[in-house]
Short mmCIF file of C-alpha atoms and ligand atoms in Angstrom, two decimals:
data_model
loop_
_atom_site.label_atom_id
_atom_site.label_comp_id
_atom_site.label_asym_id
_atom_site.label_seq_id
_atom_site.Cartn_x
_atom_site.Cartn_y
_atom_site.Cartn_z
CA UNK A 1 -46.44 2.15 15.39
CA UNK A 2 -44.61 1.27 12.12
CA UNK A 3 -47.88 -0.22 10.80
CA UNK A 4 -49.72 3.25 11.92
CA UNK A 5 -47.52 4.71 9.99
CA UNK A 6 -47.46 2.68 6.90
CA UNK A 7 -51.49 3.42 6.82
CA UNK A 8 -50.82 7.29 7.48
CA UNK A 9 -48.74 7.53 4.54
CA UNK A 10 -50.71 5.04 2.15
CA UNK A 11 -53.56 7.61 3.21
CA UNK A 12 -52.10 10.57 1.81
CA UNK A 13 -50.50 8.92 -1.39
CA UNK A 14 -54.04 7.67 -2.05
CA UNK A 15 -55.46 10.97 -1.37
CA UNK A 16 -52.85 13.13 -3.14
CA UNK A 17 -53.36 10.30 -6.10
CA UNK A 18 -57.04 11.19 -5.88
CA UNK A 19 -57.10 14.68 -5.78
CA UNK A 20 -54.66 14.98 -9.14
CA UNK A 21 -56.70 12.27 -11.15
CA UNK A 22 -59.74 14.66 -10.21
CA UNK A 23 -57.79 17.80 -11.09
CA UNK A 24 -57.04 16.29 -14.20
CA UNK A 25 -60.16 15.84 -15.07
CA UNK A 26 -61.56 19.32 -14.26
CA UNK A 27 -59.06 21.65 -14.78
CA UNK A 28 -59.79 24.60 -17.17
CA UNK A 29 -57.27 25.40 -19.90
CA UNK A 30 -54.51 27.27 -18.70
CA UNK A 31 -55.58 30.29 -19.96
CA UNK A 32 -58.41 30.52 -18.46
CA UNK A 33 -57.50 30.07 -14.81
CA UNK A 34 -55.25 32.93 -15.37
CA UNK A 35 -57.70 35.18 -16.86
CA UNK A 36 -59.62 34.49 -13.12
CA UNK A 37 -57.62 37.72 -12.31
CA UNK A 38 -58.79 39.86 -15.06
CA UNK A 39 -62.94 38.97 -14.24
CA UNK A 40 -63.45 41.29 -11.22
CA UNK A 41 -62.84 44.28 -13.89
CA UNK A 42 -63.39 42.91 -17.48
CA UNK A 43 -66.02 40.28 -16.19
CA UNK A 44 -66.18 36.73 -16.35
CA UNK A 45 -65.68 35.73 -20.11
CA UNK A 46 -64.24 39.37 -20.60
CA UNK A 47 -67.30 41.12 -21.79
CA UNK A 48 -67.44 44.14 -19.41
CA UNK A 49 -69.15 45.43 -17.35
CA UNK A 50 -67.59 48.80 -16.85
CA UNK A 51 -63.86 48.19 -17.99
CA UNK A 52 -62.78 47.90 -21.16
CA UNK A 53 -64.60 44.86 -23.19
CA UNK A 54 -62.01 42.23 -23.98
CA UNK A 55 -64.17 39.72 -25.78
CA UNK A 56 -64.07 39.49 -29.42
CA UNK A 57 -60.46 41.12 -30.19
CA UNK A 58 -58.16 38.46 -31.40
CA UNK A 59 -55.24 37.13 -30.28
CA UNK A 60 -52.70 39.47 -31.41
CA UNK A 61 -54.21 42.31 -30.46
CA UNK A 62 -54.83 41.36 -26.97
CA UNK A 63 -51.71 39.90 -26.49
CA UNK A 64 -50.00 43.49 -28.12
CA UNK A 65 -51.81 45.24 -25.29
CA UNK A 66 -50.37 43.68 -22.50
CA UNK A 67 -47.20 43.75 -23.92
CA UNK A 68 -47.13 47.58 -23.94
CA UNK A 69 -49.08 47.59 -20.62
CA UNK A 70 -46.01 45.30 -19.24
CA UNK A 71 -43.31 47.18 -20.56
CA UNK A 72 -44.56 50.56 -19.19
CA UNK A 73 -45.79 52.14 -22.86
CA UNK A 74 -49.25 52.91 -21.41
CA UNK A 75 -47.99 54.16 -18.19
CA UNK A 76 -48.19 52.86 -14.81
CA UNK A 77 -51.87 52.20 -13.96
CA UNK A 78 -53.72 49.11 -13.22
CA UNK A 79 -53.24 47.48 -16.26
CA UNK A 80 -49.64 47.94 -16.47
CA UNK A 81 -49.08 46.44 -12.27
CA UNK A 82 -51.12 43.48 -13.85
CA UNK A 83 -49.66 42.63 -16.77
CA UNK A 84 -46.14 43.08 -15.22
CA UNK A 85 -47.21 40.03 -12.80
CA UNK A 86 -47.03 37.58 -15.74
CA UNK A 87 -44.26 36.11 -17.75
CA UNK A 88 -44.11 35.81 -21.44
CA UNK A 89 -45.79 32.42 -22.16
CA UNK A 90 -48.67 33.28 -19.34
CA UNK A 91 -49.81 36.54 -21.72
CA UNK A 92 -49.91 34.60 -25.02
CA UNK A 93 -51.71 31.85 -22.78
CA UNK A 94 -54.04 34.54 -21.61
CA UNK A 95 -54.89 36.36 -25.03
CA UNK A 96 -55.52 33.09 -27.13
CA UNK A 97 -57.99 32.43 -24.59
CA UNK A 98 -59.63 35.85 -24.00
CA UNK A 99 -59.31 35.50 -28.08
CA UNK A 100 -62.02 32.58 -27.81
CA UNK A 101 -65.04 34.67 -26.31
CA UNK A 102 -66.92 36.23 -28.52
C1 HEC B 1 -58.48 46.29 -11.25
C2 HEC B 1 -59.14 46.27 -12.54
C3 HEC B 1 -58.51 45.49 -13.67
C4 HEC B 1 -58.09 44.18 -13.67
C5 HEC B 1 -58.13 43.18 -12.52
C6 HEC B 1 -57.65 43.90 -15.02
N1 HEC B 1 -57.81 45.00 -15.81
FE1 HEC B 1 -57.41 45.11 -17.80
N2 HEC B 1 -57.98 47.07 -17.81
C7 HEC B 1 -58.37 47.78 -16.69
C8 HEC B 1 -58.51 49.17 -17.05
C9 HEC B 1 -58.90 50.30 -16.10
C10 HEC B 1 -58.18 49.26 -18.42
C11 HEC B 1 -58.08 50.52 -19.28
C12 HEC B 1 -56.66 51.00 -19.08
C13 HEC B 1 -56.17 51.99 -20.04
O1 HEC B 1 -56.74 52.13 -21.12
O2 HEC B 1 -55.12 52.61 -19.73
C14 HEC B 1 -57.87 47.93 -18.87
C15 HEC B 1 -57.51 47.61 -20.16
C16 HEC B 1 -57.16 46.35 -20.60
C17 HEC B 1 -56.82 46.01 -21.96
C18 HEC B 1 -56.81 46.93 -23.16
C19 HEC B 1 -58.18 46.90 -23.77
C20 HEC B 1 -58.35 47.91 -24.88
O3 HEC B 1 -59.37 47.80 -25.58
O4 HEC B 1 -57.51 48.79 -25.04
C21 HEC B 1 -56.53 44.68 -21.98
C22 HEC B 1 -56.12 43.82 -23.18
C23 HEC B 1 -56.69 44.19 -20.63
N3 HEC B 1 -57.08 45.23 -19.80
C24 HEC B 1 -56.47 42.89 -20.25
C25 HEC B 1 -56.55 42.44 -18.93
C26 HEC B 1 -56.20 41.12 -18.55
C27 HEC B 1 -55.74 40.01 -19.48
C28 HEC B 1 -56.36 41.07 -17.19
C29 HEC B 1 -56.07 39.90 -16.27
C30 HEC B 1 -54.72 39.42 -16.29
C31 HEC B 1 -56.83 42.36 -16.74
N4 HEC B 1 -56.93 43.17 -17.83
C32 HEC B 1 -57.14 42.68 -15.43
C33 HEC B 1 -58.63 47.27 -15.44
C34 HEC B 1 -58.32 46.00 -15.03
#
């Protein structure tokens, strides 16, 4: 029994070592998982369709939007109940990379 369990756990070390090594080694910059939520209306890579296109405005003025979407200045619409979801860090994360597709 001991022994069966000894293999069990070696099993999912192994497996949870595995997994992270391969997640390390695929996983997208940080900003771009986030901006996963934003494709369904600004498309993948933020160049439309139908929303507002986010590709090719820098940085700052990306990340000046969501500020004033997240503290209420432009109402409460979609954009505001979205960027209200993320801290800080996550919309400077999110607007250097939306800052990247041109
Ligand atoms: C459900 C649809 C939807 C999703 C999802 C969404 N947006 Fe928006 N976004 C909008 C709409 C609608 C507007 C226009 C709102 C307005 O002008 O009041 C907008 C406007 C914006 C603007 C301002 C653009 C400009 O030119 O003024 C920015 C920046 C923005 N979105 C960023 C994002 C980011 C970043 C995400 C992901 C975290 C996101 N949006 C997710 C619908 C969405």
């Amino acid at each position: 029994m001991r022994q069966f369990f000894r293999a069990a756990v070696g099993t999912v070390v192994c497996t949870l070592g595995l997994s992270l090594a391969a997640q390390a080694q695929t996983a997208p910059p940080a900003g771009r998982l986030l901006a996963s939520n934003c494709f369904q209306c600004h498309g993948t890579n933020g160049k439309g369709p139908g929303f507002d296109k986010l590709a090719g405005k820098s940085s700052s003025e990306i990340y000046k939007d969501l500020k004033e979407f997240a503290t209420g200045k432009e109402g409460d619409g979609i954009m505001a109940k979205h960027a209200m979801g993320f801290t800080d860090a996550q919309l400077l994360s999110l607007s250097s990379w939306l800052s990247t597709q041109r």
